[in-house]
Coordinates of C-alpha atoms in Angstrom, one line a residue:
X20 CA -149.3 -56.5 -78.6
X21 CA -151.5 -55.8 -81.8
X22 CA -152.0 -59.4 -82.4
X23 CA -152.7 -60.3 -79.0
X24 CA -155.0 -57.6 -79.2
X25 CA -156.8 -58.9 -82.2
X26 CA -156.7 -62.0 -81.1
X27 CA -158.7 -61.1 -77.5
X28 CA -161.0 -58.4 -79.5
X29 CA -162.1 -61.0 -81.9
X30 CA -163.1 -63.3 -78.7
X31 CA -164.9 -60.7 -77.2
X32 CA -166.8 -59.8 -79.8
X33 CA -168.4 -63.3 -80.5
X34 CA -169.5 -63.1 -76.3
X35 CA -170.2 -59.2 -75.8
X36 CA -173.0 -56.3 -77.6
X37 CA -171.4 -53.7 -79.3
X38 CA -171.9 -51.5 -76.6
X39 CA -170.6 -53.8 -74.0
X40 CA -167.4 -54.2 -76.4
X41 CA -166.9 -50.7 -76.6
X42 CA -166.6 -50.2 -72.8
X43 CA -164.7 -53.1 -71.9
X44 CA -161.8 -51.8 -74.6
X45 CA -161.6 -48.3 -74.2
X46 CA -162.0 -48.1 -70.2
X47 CA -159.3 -49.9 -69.7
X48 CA -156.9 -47.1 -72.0
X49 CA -158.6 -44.6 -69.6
X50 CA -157.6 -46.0 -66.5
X51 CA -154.2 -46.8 -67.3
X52 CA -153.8 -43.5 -68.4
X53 CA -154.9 -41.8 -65.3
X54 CA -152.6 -44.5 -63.1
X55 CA -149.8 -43.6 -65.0
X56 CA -149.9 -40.1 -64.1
X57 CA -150.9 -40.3 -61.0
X58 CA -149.2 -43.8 -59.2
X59 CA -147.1 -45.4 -61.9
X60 CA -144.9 -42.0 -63.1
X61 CA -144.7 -40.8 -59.2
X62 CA -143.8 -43.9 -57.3
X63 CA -141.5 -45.5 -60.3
X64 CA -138.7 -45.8 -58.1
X65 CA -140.8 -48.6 -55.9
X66 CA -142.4 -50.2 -59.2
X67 CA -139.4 -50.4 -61.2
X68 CA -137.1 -53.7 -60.3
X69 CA -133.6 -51.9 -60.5
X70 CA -131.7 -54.0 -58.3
X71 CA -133.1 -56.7 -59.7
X72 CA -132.4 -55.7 -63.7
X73 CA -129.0 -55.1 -62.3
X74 CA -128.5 -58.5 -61.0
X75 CA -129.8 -60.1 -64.0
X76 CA -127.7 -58.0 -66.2
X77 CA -124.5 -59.3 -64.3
X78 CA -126.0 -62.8 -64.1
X79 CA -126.6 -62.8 -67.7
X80 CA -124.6 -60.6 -69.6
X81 CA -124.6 -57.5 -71.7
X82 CA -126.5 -59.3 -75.0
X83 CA -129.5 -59.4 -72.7
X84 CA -129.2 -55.6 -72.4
X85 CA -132.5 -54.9 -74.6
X86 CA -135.3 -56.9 -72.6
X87 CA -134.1 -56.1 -69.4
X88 CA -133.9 -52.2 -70.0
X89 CA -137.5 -53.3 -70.8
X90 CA -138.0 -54.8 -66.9
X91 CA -136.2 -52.0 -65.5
X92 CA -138.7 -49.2 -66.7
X93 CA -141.5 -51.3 -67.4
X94 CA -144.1 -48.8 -66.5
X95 CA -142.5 -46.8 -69.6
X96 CA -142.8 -49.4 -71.8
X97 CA -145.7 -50.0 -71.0
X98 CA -146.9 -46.2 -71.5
X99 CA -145.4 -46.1 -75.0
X100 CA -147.6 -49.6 -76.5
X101 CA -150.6 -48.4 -74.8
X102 CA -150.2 -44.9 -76.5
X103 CA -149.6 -46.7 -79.5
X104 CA -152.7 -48.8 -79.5
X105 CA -154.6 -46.3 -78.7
X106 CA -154.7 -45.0 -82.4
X107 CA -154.9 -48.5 -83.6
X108 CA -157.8 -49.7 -81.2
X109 CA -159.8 -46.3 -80.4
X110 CA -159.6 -44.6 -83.5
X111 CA -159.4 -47.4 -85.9
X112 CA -161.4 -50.3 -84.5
X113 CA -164.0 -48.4 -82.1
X114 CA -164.5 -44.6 -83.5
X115 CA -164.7 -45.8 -87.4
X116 CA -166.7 -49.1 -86.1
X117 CA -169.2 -47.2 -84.6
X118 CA -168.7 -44.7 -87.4
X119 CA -169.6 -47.8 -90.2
X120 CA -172.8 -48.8 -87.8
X121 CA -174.3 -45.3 -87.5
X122 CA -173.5 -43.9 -91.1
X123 CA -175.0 -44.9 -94.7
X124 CA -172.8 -45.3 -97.5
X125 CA -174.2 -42.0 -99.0
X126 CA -173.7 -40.3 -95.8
X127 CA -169.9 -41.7 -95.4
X128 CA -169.2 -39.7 -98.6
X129 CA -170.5 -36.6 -96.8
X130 CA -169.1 -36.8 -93.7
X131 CA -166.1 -39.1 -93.3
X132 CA -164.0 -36.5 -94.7
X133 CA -165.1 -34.0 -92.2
X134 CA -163.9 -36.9 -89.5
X135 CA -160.6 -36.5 -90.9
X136 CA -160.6 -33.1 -90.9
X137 CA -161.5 -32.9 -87.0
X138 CA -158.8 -35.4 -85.8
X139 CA -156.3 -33.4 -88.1
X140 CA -157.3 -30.0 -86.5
X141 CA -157.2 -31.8 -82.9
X142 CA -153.1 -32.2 -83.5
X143 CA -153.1 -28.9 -83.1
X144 CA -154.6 -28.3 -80.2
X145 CA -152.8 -31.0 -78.8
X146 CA -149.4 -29.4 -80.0
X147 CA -150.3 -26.1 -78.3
X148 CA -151.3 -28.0 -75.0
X149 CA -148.5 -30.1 -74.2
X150 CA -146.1 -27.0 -75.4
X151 CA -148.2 -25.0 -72.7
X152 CA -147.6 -27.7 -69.7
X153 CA -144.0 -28.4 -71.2
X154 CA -143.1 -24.6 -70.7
X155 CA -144.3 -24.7 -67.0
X156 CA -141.4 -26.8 -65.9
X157 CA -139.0 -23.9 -66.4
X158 CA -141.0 -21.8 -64.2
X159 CA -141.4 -24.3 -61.2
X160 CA -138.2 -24.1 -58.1
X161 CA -135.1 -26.3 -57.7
X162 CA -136.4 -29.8 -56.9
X163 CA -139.5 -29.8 -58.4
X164 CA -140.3 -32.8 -60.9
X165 CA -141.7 -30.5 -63.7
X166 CA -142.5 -33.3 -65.4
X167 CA -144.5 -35.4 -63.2
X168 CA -146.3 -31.8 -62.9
X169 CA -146.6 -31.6 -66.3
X170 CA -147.7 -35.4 -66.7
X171 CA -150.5 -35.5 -64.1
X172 CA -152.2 -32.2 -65.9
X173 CA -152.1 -33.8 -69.6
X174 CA -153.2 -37.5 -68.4
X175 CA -156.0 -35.5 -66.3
X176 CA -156.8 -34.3 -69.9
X177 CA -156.7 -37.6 -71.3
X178 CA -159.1 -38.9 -68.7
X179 CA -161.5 -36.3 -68.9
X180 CA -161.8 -36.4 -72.8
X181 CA -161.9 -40.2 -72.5
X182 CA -164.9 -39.8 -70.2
X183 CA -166.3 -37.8 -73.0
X184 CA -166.1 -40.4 -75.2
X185 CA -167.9 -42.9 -73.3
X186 CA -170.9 -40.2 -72.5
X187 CA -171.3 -39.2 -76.0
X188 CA -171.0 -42.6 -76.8
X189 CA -173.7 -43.9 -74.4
X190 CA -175.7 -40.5 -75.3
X191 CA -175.8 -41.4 -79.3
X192 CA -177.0 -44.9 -78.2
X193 CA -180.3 -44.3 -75.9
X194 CA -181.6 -41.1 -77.8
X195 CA -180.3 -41.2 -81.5
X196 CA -182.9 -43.7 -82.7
X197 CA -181.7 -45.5 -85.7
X198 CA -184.4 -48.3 -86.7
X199 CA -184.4 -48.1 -90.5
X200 CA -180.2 -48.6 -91.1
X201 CA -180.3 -51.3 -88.1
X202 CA -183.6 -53.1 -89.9
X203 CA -181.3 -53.0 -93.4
X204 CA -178.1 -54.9 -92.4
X205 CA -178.5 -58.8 -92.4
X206 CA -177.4 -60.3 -89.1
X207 CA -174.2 -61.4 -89.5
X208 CA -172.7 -64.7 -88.0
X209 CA -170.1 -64.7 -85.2
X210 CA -166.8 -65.8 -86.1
X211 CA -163.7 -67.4 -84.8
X212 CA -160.3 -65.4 -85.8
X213 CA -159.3 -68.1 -88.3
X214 CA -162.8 -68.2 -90.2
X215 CA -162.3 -63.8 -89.9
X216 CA -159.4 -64.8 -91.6
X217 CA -160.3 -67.0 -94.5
X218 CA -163.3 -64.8 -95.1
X219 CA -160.7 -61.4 -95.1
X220 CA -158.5 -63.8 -97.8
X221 CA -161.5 -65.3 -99.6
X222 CA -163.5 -62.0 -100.5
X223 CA -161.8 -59.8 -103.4
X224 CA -163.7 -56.7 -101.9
X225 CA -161.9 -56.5 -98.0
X226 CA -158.5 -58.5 -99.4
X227 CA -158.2 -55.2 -101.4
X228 CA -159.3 -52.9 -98.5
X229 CA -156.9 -54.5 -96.5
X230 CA -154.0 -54.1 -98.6
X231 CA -154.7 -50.7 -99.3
X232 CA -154.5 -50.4 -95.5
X233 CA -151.2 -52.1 -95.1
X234 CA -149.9 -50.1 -98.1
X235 CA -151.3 -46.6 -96.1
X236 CA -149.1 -48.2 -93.1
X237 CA -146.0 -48.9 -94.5
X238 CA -145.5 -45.8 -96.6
X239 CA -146.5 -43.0 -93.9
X240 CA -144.1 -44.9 -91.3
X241 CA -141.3 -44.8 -94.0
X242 CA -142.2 -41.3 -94.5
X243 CA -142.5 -40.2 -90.9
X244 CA -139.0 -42.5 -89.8
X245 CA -137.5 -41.2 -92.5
X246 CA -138.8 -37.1 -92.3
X247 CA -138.1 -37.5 -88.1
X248 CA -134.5 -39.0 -88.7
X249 CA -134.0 -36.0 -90.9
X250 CA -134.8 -33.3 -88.9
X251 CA -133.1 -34.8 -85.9
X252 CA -129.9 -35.0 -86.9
X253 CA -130.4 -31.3 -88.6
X254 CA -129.2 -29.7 -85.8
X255 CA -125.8 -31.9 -85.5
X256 CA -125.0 -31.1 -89.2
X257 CA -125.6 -27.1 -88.6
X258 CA -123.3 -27.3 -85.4
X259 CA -120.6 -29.8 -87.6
X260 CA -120.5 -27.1 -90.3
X261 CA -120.3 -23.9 -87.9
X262 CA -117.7 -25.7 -85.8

């Protein structure tokens, strides 16, 4: 999905303005967002093709398990890659994009850290809100899905901070005025994904960027896999050793 995202981005950015770009990507996170708590999560018993995953499971055996778990809860799969891209493609492509366009090299020194600082400090608001809407469930009567309760309320949240980003967005655009950075930077040529490529492999400066990237990548996932795995099966081991 992140390739085939790269791939379409990269295409879309040689035919669209950078504002343009920015809508067309991140509306699209905001609306499936808002389905999903609202029609997909609610009415997955009519979306999801049960009978059929069943009869393909029988038709084709049990090493086929794995993809069509995936085409019986589809609409779940499909929640977890678009939460995942959202990071990659909101945060990394369009917040620090813009974030490069508006902001001077001198100025990044300045302020990029206080970036970090703010979507560090927003993990714990987020932690204290989905604890909040979590502990609702236990309060609601027999028959109630809690969690489609729960759901609708934090994708509600999702959409409405979502619509912030597009107003601020669209604000920063028609009344920052930013003539003397945009005057500064050459035009740069539009480029197909393999000449992105062989100019990423070509220049010393963005091959090095990029690999510190992909270094970033692979030791915070071995970290966080390895840290989550860890404290999961903490709980087995204390009732292993008091049984």
């Amino acid at each position: 999905m992140a390739i085939g995202f790269m791939l379409l981005y990269t295409k879309l950015a040689n035919v669209l303005s950078k504002e343009a770009l920015f809508y067309t990507v991140i509306l699209p996170f905001i609306a499936f967002f808002g389905a999903f708590g609202f029609v997909l999560y609610p009415l997955s018993n009519v979306f999801h093709p049960t009978a059929f995953a069943d009869k393909l499971l029988n038709t084709l055996g049990s090493r086929f398990l794995g993809p069509i778990a995936i085409l019986r809860i589809w609409s779940f799969c499909l929640f977890y890659v678009m939460a995942e891209l959202w990071g990659s493609v909101v945060v990394s492509v369009l917040f620090w994009g813009f974030a490069n366009q508006i902001t001077t090299v001198d100025e990044a020194k300045k302020f990029y850290p206080l970036f970090g600082l703010g979507a560090n400090v927003a993990l714990i608001f987020s932690g204290h809100t989905v604890k909040y809407f979590s502990s609702l469930r236990s309060s609601l009567g027999p028959g109630v899905d809690g969690w489609a309760i729960s759901l609708k309320a934090m994708m509600s949240i999702v959409v409405l901070m979502g619509g912030a980003i597009c107003f601020f967005y669209w604000w920063v655009n028609r009344n920052v005025s930013l003539p003397t950075r945009s005057q500064k930077k050459k035009v740069k040529p539009n480029m197909t994904t393999m000449e992105s490529l062989k100019f990423l492999v070509s220049s010393k400066y963005i091959r090095n960027l990029a690999t510190l990237v992909v270094a970033y990548g692979i030791s915070i996932n071995l970290v966080e896999v390895t840290w989550k795995s860890k404290l999961k099966a903490q709980p087995q081991r204390i009732l292993v050793i008091h049984g």
